[in-house]
mmCIF file of C-alpha atoms and ligand atoms in Angstrom:
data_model
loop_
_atom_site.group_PDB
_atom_site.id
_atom_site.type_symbol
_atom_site.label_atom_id
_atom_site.label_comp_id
_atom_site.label_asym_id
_atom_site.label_seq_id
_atom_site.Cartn_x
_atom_site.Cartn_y
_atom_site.Cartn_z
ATOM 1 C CA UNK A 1 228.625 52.844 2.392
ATOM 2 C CA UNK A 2 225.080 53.706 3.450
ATOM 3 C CA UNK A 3 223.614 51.695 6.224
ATOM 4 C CA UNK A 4 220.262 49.272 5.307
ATOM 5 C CA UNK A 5 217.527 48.955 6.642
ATOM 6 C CA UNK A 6 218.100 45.280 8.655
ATOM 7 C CA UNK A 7 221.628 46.935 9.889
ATOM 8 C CA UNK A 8 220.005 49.647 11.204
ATOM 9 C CA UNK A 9 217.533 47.501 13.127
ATOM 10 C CA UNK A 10 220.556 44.576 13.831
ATOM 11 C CA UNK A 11 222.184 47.696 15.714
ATOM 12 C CA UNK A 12 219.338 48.793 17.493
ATOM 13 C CA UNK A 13 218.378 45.583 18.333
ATOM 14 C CA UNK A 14 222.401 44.974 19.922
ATOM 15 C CA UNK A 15 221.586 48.380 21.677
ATOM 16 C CA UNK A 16 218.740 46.683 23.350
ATOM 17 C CA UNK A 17 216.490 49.574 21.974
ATOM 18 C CA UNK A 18 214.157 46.368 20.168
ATOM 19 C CA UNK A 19 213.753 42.970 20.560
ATOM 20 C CA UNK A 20 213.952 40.868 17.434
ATOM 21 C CA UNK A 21 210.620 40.229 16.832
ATOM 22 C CA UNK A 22 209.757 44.187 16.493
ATOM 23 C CA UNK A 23 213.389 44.191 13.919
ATOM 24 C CA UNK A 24 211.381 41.267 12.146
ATOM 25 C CA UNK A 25 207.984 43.317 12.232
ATOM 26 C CA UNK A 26 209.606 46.236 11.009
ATOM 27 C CA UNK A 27 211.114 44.139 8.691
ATOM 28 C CA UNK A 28 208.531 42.802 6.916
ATOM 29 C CA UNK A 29 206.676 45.986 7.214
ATOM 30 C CA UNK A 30 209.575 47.496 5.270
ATOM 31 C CA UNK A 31 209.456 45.171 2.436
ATOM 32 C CA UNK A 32 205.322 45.729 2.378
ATOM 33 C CA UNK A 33 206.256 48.889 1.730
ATOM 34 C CA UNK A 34 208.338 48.696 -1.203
ATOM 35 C CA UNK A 35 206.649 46.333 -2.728
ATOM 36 C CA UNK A 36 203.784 48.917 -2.007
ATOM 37 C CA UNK A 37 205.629 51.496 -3.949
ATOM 38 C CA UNK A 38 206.242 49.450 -6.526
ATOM 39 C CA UNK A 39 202.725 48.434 -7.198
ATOM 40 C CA UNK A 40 201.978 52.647 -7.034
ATOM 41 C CA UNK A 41 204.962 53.456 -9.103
ATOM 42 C CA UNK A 42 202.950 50.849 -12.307
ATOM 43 C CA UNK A 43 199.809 53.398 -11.589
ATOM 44 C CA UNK A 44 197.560 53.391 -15.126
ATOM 45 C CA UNK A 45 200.001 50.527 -16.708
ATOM 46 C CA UNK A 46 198.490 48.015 -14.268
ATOM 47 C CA UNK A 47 194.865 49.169 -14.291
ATOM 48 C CA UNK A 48 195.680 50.548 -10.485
ATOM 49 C CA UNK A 49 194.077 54.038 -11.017
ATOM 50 C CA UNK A 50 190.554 54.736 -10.240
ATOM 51 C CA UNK A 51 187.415 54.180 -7.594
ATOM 52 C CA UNK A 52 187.268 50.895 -6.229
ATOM 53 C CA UNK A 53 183.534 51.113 -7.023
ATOM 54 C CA UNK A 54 182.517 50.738 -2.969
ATOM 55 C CA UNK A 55 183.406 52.358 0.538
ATOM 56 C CA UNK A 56 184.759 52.207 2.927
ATOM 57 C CA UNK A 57 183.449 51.882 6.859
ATOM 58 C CA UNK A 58 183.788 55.300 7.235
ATOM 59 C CA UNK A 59 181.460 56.188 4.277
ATOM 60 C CA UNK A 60 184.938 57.257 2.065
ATOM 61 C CA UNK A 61 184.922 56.146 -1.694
ATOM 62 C CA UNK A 62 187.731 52.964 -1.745
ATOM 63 C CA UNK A 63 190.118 53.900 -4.551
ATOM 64 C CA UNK A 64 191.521 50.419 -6.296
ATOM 65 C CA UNK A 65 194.516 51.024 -4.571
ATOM 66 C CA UNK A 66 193.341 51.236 -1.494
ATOM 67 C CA UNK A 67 192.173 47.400 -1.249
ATOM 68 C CA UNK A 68 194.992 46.253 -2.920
ATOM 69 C CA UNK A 69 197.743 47.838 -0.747
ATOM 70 C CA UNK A 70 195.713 47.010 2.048
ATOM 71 C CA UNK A 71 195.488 43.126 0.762
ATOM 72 C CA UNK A 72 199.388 43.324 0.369
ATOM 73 C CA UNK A 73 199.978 44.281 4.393
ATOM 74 C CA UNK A 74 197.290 41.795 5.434
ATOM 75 C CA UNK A 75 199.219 39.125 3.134
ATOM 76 C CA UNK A 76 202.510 40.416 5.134
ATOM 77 C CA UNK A 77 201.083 39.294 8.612
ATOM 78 C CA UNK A 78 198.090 37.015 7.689
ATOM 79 C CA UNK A 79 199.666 34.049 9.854
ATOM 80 C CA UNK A 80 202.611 36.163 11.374
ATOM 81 C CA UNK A 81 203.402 34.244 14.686
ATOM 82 C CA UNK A 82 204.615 37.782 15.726
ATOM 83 C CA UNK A 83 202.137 40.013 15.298
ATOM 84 C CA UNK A 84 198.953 39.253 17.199
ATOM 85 C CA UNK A 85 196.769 41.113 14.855
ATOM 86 C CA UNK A 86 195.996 44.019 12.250
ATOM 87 C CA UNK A 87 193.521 46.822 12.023
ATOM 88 C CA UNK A 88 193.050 49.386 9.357
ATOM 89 C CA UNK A 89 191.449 52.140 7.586
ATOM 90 C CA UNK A 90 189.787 50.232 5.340
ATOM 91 C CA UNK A 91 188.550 47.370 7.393
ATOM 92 C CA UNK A 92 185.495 47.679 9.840
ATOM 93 C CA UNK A 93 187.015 45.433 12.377
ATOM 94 C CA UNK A 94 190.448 43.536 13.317
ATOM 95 C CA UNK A 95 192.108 40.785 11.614
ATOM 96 C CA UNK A 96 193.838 38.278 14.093
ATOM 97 C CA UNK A 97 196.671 36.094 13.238
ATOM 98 C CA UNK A 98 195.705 32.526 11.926
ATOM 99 C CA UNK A 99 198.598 31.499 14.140
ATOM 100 C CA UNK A 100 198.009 29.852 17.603
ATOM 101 C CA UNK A 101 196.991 31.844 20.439
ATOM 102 C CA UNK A 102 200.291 30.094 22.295
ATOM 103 C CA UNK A 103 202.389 31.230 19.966
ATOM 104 C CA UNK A 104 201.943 34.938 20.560
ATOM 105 C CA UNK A 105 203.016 35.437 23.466
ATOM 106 C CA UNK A 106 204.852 38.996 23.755
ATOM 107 C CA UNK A 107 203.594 39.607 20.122
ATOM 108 C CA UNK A 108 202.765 43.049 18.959
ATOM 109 C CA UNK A 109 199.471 44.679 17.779
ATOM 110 C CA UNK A 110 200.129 46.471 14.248
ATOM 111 C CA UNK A 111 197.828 49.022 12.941
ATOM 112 C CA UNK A 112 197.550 50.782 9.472
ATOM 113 C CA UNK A 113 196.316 53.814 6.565
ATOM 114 C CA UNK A 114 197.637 51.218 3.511
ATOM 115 C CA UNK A 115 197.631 53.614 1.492
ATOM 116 C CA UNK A 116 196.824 57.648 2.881
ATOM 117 C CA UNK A 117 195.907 60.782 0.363
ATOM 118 C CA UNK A 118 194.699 58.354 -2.018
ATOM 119 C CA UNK A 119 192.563 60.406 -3.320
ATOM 120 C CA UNK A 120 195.966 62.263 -4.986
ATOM 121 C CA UNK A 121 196.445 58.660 -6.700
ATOM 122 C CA UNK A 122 194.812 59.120 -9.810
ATOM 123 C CA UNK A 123 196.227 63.192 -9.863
ATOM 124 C CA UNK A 124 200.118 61.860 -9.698
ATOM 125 C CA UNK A 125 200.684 63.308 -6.303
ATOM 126 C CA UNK A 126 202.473 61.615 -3.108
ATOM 127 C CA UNK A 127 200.564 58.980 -1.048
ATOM 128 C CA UNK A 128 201.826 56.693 1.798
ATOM 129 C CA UNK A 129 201.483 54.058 4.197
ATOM 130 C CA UNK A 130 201.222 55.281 7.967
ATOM 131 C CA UNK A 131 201.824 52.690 10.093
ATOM 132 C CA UNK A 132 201.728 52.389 14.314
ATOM 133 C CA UNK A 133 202.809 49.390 16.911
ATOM 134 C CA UNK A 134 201.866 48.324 19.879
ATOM 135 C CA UNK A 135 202.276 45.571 22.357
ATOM 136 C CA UNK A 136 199.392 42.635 22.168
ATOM 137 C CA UNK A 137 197.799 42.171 25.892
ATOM 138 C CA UNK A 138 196.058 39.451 24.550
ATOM 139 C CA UNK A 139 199.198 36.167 24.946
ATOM 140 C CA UNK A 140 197.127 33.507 25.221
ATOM 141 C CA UNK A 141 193.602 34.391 24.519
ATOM 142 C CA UNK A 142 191.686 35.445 21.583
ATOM 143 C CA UNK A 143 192.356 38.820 20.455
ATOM 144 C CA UNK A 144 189.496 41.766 21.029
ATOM 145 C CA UNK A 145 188.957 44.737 19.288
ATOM 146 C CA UNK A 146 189.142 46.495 22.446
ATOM 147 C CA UNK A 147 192.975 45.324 22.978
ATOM 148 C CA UNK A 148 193.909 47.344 19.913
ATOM 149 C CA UNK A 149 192.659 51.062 22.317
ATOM 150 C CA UNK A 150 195.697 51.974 23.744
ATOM 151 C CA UNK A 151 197.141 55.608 24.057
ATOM 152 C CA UNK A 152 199.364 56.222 21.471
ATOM 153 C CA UNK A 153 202.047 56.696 24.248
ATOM 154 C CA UNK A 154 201.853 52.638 24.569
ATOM 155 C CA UNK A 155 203.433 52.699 20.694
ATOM 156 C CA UNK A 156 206.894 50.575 20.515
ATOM 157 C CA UNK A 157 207.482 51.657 16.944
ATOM 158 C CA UNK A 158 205.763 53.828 14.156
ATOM 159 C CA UNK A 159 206.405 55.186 10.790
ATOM 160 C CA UNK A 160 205.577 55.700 7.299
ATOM 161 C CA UNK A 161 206.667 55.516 3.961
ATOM 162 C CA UNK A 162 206.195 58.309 1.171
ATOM 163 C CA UNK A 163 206.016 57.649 -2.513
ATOM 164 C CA UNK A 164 206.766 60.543 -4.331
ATOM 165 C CA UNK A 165 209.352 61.793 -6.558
ATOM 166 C CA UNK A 166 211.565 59.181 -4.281
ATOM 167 C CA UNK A 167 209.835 56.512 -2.084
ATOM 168 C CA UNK A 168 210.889 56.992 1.832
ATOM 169 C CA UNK A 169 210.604 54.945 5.016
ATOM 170 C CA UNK A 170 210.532 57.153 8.290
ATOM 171 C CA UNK A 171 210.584 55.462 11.218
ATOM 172 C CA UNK A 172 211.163 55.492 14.864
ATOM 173 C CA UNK A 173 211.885 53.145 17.765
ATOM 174 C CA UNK A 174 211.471 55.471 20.680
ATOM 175 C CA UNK A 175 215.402 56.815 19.899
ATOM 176 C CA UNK A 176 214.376 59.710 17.793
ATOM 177 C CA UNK A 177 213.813 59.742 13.969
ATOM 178 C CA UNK A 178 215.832 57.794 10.775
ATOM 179 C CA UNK A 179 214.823 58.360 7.347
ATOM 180 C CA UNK A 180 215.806 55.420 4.409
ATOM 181 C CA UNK A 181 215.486 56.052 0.357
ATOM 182 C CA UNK A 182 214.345 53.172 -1.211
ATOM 183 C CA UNK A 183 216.585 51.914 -4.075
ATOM 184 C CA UNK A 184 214.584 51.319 -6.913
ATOM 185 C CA UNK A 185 216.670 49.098 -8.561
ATOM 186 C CA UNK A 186 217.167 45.856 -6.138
ATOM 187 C CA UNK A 187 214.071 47.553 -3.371
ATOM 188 C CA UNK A 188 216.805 47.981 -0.777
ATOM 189 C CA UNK A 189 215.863 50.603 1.922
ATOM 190 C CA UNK A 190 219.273 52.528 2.641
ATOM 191 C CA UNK A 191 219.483 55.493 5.250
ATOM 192 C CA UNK A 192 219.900 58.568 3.951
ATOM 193 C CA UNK A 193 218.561 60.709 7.042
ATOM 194 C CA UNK A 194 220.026 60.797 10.976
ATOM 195 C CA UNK A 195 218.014 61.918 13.748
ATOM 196 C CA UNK A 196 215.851 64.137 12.124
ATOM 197 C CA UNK A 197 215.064 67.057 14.227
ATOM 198 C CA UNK A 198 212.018 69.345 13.660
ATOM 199 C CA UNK A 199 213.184 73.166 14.132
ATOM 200 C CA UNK A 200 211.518 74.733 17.054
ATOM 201 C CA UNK A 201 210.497 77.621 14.834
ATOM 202 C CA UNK A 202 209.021 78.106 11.429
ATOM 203 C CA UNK A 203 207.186 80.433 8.842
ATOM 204 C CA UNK A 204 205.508 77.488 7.408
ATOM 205 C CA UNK A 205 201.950 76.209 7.979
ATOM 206 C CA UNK A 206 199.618 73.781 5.944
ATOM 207 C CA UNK A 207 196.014 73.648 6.867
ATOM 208 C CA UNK A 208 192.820 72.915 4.183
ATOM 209 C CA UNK A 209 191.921 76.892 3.885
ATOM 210 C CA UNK A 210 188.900 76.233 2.135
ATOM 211 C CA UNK A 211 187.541 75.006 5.446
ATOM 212 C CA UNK A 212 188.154 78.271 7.509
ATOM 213 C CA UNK A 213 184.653 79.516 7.710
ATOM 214 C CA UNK A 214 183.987 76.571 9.224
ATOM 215 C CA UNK A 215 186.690 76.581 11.976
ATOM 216 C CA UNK A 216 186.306 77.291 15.552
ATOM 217 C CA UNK A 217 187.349 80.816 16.995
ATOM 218 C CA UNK A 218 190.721 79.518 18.164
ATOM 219 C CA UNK A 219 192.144 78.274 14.701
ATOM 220 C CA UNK A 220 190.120 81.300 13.035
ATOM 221 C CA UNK A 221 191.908 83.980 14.669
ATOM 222 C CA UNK A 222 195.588 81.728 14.335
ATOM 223 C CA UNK A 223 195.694 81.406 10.884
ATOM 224 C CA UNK A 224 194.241 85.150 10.535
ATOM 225 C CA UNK A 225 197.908 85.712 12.281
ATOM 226 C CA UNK A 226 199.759 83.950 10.142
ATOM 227 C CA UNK A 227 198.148 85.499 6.854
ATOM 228 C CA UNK A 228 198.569 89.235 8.637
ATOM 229 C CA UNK A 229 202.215 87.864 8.643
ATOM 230 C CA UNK A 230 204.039 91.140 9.067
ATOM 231 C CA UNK A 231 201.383 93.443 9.601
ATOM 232 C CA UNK A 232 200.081 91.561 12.524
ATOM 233 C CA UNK A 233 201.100 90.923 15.863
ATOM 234 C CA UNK A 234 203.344 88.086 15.006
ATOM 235 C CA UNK A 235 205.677 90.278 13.338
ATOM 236 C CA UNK A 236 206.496 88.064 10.399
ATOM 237 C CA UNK A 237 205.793 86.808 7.239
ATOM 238 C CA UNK A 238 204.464 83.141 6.305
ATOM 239 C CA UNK A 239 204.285 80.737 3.877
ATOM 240 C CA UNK A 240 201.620 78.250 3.428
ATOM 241 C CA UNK A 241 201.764 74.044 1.754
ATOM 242 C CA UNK A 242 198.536 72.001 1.125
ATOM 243 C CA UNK A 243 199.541 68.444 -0.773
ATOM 244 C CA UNK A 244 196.100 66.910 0.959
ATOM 245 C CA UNK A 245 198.592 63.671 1.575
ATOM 246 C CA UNK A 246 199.221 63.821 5.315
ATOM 247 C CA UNK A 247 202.251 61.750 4.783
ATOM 248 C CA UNK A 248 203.507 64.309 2.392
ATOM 249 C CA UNK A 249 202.729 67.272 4.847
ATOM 250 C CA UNK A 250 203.639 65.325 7.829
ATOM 251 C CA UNK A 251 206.872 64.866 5.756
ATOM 252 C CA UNK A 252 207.712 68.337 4.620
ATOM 253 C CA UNK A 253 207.349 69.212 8.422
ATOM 254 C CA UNK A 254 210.029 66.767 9.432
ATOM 255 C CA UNK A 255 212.666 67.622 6.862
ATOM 256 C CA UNK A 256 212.396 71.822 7.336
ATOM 257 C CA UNK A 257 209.658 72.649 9.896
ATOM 258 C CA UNK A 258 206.362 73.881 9.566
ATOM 259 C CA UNK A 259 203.025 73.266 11.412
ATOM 260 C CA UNK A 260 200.322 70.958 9.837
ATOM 261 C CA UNK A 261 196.476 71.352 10.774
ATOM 262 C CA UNK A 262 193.690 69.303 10.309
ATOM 263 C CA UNK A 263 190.766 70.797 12.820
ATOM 264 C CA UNK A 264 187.868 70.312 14.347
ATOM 265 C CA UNK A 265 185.746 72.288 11.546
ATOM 266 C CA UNK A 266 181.657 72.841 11.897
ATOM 267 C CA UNK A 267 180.702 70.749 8.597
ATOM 268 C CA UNK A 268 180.195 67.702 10.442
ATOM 269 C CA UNK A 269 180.204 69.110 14.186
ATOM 270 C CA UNK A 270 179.769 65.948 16.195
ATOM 271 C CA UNK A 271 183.343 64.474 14.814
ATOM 272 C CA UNK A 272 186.069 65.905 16.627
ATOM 273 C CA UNK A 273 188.393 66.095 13.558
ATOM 274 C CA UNK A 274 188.920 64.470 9.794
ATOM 275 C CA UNK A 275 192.032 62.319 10.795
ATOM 276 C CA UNK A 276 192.202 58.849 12.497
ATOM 277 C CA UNK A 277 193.503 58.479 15.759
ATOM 278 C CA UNK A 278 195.077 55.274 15.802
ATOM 279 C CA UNK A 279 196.409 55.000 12.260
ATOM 280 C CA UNK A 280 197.475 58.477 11.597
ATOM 281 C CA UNK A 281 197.498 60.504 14.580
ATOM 282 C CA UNK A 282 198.956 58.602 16.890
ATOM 283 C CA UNK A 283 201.899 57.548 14.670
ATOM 284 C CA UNK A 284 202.494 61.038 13.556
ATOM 285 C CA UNK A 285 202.437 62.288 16.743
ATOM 286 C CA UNK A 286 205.285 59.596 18.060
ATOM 287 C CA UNK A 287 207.722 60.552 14.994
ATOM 288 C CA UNK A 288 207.038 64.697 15.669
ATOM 289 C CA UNK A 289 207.424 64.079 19.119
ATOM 290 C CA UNK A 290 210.606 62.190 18.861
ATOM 291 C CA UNK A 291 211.909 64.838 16.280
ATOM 292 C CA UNK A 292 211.629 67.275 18.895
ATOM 293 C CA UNK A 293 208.399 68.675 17.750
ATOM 294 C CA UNK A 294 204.655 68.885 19.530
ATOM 295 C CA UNK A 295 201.590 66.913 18.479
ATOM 296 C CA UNK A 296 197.998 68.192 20.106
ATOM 297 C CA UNK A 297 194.417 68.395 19.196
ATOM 298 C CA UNK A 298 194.918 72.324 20.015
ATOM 299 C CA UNK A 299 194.387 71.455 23.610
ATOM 300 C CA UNK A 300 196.103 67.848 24.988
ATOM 301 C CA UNK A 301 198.823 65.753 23.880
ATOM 302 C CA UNK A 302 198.025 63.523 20.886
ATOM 303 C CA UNK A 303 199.524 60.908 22.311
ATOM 304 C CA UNK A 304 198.043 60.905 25.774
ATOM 305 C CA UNK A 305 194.386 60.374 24.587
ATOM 306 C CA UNK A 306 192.469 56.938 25.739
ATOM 307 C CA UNK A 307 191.093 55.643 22.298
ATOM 308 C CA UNK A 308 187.256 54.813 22.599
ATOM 309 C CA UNK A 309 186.760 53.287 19.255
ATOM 310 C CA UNK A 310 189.006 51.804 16.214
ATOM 311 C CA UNK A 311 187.663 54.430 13.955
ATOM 312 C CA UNK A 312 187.479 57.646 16.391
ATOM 313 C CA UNK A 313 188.238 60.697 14.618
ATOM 314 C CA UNK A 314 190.698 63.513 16.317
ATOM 315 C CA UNK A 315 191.409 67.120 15.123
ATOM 316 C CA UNK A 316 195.135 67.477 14.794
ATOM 317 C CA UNK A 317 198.004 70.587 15.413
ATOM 318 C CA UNK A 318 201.503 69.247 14.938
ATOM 319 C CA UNK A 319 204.906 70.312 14.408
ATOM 320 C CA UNK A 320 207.265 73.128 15.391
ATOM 321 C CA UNK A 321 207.102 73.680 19.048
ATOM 322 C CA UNK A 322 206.452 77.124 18.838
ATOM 323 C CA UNK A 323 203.398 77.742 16.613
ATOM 324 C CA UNK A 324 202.117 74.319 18.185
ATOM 325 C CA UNK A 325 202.183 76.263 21.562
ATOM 326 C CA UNK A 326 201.039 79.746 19.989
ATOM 327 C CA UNK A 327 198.115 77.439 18.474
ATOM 328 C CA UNK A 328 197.296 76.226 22.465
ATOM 329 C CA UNK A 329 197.670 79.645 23.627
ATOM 330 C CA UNK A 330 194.773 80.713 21.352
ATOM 331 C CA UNK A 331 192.510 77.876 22.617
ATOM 332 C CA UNK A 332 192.996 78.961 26.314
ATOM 333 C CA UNK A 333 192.114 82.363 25.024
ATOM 334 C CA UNK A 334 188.943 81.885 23.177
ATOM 335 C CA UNK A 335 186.621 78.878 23.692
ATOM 336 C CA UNK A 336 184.232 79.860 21.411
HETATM 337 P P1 LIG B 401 192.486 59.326 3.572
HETATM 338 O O1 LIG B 401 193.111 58.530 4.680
HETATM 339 O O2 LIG B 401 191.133 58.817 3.201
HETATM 340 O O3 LIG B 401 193.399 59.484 2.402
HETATM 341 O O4 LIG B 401 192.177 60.804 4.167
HETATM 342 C C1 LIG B 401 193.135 61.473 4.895
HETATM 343 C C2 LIG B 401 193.666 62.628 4.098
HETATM 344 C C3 LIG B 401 194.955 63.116 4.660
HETATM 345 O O5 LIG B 401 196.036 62.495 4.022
HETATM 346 C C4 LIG B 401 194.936 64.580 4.356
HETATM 347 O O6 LIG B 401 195.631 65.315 5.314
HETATM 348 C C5 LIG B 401 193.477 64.904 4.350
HETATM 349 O O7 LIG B 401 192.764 63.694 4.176
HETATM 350 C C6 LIG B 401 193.117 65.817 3.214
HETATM 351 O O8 LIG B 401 191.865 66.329 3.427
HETATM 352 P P2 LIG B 401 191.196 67.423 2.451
HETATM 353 O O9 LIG B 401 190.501 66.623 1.411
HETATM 354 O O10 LIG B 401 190.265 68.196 3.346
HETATM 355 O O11 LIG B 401 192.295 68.288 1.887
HETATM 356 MG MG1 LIG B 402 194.640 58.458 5.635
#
């Protein structure tokens, strides 16, 4: 019999690796999630597909689906005595708990992408939820903005779910990396996936090439590398993935390797990358890391970087320790 979700978290929660209220976050979070998939599984039946007409704070178009997963988590922990407060891609500022202050004491601080690659949605292609938590330092006052900028080594728990050709949770509590299949007929999560372990090497990398004249010097002359495969001075052949889902990259990378890039590139020089920090980053970074595998921005740990803003942008490297590390090695090298 496979294991469910709430045993899973009833064990790790005996362990003393949680406390209950992060099993009941998690929880809830889990059934967001499939009733998330569900809502992407209806697509073009529902009228789901399409632009939302409006953007984002960021200046991105808002696909349909976009607002309403995002309405769906918000629902989730609108007056969660639990969890302190939200913040997500697709809202300009934090939404507190209509709780009581006094009733949040120990609560956690959640943080979200409802619904990431959307702009696959309307293509058929795999999207996802990232999601990332963190301790509230706010018991017993109102909640700031500014309580939400912690490094993502603060996070007590963070995850995702995929839907593709099967919808997936992947989660971790600081004790590595569990993977569940969600069963579409009753929308139990079941575990499928133990300690999932990234392999230090690869022959795999998935970066946007239609960016490269655009990159800096030290990504440049990596990827050149990779594509001399062979008949460069790595000495062997690679292979290269693109979904444009980060999920389903992110994904790919945890079940067989690979590294995943998303750079600084000069189209927009004055943002340091294309990804979110707090909502995709950071979360990312915790699973990879707890897989065994290394999250940067080509120079520092992913997870060690002091958020200055809800929003900020970060250029990402992640996965298999050893291209991860070749990738560092180049930006010691050239700093051009
Ligand atoms: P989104 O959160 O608005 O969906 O944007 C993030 C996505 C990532 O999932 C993906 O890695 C990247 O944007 C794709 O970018 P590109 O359009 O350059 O391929
Ligand atoms: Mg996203």
């Amino acid at each position: 019999m496979r294991q469910r979700l709430d045993e899973f978290l009833a064990a790790q929660q005996d362990r003393g690796a949680i406390s209950a209220d992060l099993a009941m976050v998690l929880t809830q979070l889990a059934c967001a999630c499939a009733r998330i998939s569900k809502i992407v599984a209806m697509g073009g039946i529902a009228d789901g597909l399409g632009s939302a007409g409006q953007q984002n704070v960021q200046q991105e178009e808002q696909k349909k689906l976009d607002l309403i997963t995002n309405e769906v988590l918000l629902q989730t922990f609108a007056d969660s005595p639990i969890v302190a407060g939200v913040a997500s891609e697709e809202m300009e500022t934090i939404e507190p708990s209509s709780a009581p202050a006094k009733a949040k004491a120990d609560a956690y601080l959640l943080l979200f992408d409802p619904l990431d690659g959307s702009s696959n949605i309307d293509v058929n292609v795999s999207v996802g939820t990232i999601f990332s938590v963190l301790p509230s330092p706010a018991a017993g006052r109102v909640l700031l903005e500014a309580d939400f900028l912690q490094p993502g080594v603060n996070q007590v728990a963070a995850g995702y779910a995929v839907y593709g050709p099967q919808s997936m949770l992947v989660l971790t509590v600081r004790t590595g990396v569990v993977g569940f299949t969600l069963n579409p007929d009753d929308g139990v999560w079941l575990q499928t996936h133990e300690a999932i372990l990234i392999p230090h090497e690869t022959r795999e990398f998935a970066i946007n090439m239609s960016n490269m004249r655009h990159w800096a010097s030290p990504v440049r002359r990596y990827i050149e590398g990779c594509i001399a495969g062979k008949n460069g001075h790595r000495d062997k052949d690679f292979n290269m993935r693109w979904v444009a889902s980060m999920v389903a990259d992110v994904h790919r990378v945890l079940m067989r390797g690979g590294v995943f890039l998303y750079p600084w590139d000069a189209r927009d020089p004055t943002r340091p990358g294309k990804l979110r920090l707090m909502y995709e980053a950071n979360p990312m970074a915790l699973l990879v890391e707890q897989a065994g595998g290394k999250a940067t921005n080509g120079r520092h740990r992913i997870l060690e970087i002091a958020p200055g803003a809800l929003h900020e942008r970060v250029a990402v490297v992640l996965g298999s320790t050893e291209e991860v590390d070749e990738i560092s090695a180049h930006h010691e090298r050239h700093v051009d």
